[in-house]
PDB file of C-alpha atoms in Angstrom:
ATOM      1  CA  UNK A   1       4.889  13.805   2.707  1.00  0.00           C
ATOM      2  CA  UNK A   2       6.750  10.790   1.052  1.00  0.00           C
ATOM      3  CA  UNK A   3       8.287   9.982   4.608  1.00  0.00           C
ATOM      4  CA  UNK A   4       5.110   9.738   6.123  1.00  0.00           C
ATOM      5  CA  UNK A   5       3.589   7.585   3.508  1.00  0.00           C
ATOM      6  CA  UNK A   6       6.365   5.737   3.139  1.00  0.00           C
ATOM      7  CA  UNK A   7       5.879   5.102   7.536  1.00  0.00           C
ATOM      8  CA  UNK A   8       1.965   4.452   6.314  1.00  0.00           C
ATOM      9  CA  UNK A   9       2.746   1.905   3.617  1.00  0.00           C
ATOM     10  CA  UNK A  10       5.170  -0.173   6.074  1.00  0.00           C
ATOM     11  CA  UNK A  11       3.331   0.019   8.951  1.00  0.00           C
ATOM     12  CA  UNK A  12      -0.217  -1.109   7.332  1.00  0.00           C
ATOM     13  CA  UNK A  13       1.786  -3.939   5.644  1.00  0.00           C
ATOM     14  CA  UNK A  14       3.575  -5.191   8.426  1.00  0.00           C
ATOM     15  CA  UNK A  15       0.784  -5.161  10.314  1.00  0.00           C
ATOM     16  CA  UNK A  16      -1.217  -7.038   7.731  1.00  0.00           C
ATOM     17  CA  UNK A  17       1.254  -9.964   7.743  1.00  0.00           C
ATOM     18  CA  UNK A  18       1.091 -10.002  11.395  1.00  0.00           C
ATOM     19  CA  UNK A  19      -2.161  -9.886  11.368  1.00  0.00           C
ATOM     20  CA  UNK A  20      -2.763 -13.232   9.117  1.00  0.00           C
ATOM     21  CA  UNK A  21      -0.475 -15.225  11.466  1.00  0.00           C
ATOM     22  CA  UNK A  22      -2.256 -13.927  15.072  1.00  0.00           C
ATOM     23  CA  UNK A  23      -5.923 -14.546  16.263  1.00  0.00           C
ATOM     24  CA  UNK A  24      -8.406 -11.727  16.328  1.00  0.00           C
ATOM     25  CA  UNK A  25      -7.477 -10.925  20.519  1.00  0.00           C
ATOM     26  CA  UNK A  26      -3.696 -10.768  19.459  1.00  0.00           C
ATOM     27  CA  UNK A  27      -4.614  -8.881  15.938  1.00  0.00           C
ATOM     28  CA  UNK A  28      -6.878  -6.147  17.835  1.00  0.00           C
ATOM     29  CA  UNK A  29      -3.341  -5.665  20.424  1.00  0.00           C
ATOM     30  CA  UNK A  30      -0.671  -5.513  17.977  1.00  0.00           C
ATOM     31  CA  UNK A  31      -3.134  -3.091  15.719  1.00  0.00           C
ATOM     32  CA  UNK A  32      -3.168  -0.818  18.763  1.00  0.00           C
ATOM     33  CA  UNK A  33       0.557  -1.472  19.464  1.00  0.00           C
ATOM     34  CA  UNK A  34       0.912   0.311  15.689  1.00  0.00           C
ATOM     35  CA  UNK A  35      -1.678   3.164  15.848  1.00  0.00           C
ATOM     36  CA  UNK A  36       0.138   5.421  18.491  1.00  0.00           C
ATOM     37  CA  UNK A  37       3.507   5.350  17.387  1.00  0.00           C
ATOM     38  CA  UNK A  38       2.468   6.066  13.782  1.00  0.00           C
ATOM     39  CA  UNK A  39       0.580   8.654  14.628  1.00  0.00           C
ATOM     40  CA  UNK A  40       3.243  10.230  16.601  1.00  0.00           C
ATOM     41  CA  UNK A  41       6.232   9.393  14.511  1.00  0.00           C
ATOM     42  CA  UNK A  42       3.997  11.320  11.707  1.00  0.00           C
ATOM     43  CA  UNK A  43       3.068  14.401  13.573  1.00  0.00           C
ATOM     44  CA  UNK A  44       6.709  14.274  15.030  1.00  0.00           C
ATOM     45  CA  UNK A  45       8.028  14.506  11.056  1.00  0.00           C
ATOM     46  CA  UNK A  46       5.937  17.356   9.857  1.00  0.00           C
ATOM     47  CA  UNK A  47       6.749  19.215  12.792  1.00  0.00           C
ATOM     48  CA  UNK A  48      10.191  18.780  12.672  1.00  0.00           C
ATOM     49  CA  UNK A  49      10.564  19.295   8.947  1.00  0.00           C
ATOM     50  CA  UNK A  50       8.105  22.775   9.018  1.00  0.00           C
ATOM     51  CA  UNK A  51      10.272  23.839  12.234  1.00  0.00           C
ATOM     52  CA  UNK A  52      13.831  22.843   9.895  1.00  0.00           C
ATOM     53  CA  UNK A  53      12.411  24.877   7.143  1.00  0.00           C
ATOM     54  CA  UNK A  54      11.195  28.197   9.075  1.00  0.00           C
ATOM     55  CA  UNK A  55      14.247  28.147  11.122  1.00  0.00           C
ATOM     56  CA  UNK A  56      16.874  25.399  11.079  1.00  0.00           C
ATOM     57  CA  UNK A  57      17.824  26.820  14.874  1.00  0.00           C
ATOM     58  CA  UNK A  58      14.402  26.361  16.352  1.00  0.00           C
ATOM     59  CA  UNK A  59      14.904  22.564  15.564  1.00  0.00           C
ATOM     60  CA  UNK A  60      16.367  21.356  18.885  1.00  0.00           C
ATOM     61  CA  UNK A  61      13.420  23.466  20.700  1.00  0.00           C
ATOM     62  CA  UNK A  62      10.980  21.711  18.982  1.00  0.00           C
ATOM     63  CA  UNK A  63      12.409  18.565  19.494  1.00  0.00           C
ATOM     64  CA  UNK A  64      12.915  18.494  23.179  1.00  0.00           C
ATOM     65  CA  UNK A  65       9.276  19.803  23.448  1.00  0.00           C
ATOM     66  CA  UNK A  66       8.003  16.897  21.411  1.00  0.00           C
ATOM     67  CA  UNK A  67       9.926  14.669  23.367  1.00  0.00           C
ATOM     68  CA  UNK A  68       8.325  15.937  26.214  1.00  0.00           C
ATOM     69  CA  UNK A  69       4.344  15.300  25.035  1.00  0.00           C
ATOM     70  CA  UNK A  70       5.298  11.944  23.600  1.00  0.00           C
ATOM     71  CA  UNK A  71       6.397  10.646  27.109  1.00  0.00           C
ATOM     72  CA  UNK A  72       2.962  11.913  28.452  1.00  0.00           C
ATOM     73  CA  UNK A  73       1.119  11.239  25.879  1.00  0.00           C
ATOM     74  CA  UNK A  74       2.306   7.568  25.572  1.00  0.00           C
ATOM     75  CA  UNK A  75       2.299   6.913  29.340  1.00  0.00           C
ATOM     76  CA  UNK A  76      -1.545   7.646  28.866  1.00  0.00           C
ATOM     77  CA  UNK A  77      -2.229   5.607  25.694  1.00  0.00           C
ATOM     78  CA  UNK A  78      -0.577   2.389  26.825  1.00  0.00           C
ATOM     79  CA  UNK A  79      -2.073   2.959  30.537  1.00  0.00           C
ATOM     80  CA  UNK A  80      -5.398   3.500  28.578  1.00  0.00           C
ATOM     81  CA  UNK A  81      -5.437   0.524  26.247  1.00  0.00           C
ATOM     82  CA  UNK A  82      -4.005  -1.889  29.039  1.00  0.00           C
ATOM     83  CA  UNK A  83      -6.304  -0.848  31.316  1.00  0.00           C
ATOM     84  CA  UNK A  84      -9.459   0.462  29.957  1.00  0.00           C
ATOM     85  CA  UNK A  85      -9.473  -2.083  26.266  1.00  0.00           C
ATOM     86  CA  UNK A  86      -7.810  -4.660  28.304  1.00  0.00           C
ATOM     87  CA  UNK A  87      -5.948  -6.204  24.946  1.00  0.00           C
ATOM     88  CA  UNK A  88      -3.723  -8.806  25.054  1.00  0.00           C
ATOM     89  CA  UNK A  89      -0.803  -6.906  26.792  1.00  0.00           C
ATOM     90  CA  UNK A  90       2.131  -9.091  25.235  1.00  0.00           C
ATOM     91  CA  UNK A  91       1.218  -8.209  21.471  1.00  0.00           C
ATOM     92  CA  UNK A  92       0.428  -5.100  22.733  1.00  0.00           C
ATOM     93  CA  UNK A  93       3.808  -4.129  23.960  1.00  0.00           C
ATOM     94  CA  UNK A  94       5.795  -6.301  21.598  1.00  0.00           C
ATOM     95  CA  UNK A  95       3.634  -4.552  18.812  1.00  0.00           C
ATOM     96  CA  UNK A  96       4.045  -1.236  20.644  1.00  0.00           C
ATOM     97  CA  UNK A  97       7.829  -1.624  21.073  1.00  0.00           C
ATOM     98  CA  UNK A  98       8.741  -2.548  18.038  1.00  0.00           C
ATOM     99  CA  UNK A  99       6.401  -0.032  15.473  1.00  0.00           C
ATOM    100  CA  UNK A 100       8.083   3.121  18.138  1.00  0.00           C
ATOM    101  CA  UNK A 101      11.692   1.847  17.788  1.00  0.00           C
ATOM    102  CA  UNK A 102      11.459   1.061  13.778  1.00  0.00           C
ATOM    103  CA  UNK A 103       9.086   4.156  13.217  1.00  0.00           C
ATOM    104  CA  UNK A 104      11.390   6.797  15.350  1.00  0.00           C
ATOM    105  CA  UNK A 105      14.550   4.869  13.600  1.00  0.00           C
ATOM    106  CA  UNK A 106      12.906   5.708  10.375  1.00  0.00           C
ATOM    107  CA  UNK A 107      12.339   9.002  11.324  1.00  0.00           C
ATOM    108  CA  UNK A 108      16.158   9.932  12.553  1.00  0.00           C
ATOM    109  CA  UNK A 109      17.301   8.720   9.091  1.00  0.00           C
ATOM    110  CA  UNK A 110      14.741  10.779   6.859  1.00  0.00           C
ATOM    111  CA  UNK A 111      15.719  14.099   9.327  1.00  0.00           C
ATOM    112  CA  UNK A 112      19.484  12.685   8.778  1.00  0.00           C
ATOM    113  CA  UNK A 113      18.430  13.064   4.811  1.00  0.00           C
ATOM    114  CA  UNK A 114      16.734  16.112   5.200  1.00  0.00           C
ATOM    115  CA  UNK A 115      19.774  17.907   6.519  1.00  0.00           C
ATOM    116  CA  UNK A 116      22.521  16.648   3.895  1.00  0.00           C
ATOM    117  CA  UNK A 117      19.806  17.717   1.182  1.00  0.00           C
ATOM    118  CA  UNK A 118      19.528  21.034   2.556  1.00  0.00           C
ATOM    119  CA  UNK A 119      23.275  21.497   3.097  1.00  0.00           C
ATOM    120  CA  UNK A 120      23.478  21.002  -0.686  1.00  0.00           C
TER     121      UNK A 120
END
């Protein structure tokens, strides 16, 4: 849980400095461009830890299945919020791009963590 607060904490307060630099249009985008790939990168964590700690095999499985829903699920999401909130599509995807690649980064080092700790 301290991984996914710890994605929480930085993702709220990076968006919150963005946020008092960008008008409300660009503020609404980039808050949008966040909310996915936190919520994935979080749901992506607890799965892959609870999947490492049942069965440190099943890990890869899980992995390439998650893979898998995220590219449909985010092909739908940004098609969605282009499309049907019609945001401001430049702080959307430079929001959106940049909260997936830091939050998935963060996420590959915490599972890089979690498998030294566990080696002992």
């Amino acid at each position: 849980m301290k991984v996914i607060a710890w994605m929480i904490a930085a993702s709220l307060l990076s968006w919150l400095a963005i946020a008092a630099f960008v008008d409300s249009r660009a503020r609404m985008a980039t808050l949008f461009g966040m909310l996915a790939p936190l919520g994935v990168a979080a749901a992506s964590w607890l799965m892959s830890v609870r999947a490492w700690r049942r069965n440190p095999e099943s890990l890869t499985s899980v992995m390439i299945g998650a893979f898998v829903g995220k590219m449909v699920f985010f092909g739908v999401y940004v098609a969605a919020v282009l499309k049907g909130l019609a945001v401001a599509p430049i702080p959307f995807v430079a929001s959106f791009a940049g909260y997936f690649i830091a939050l998935h980064l963060g996420e590959a080092l915490a599972l890089k963590a979690l498998f030294a700790q566990d080696r002992g």
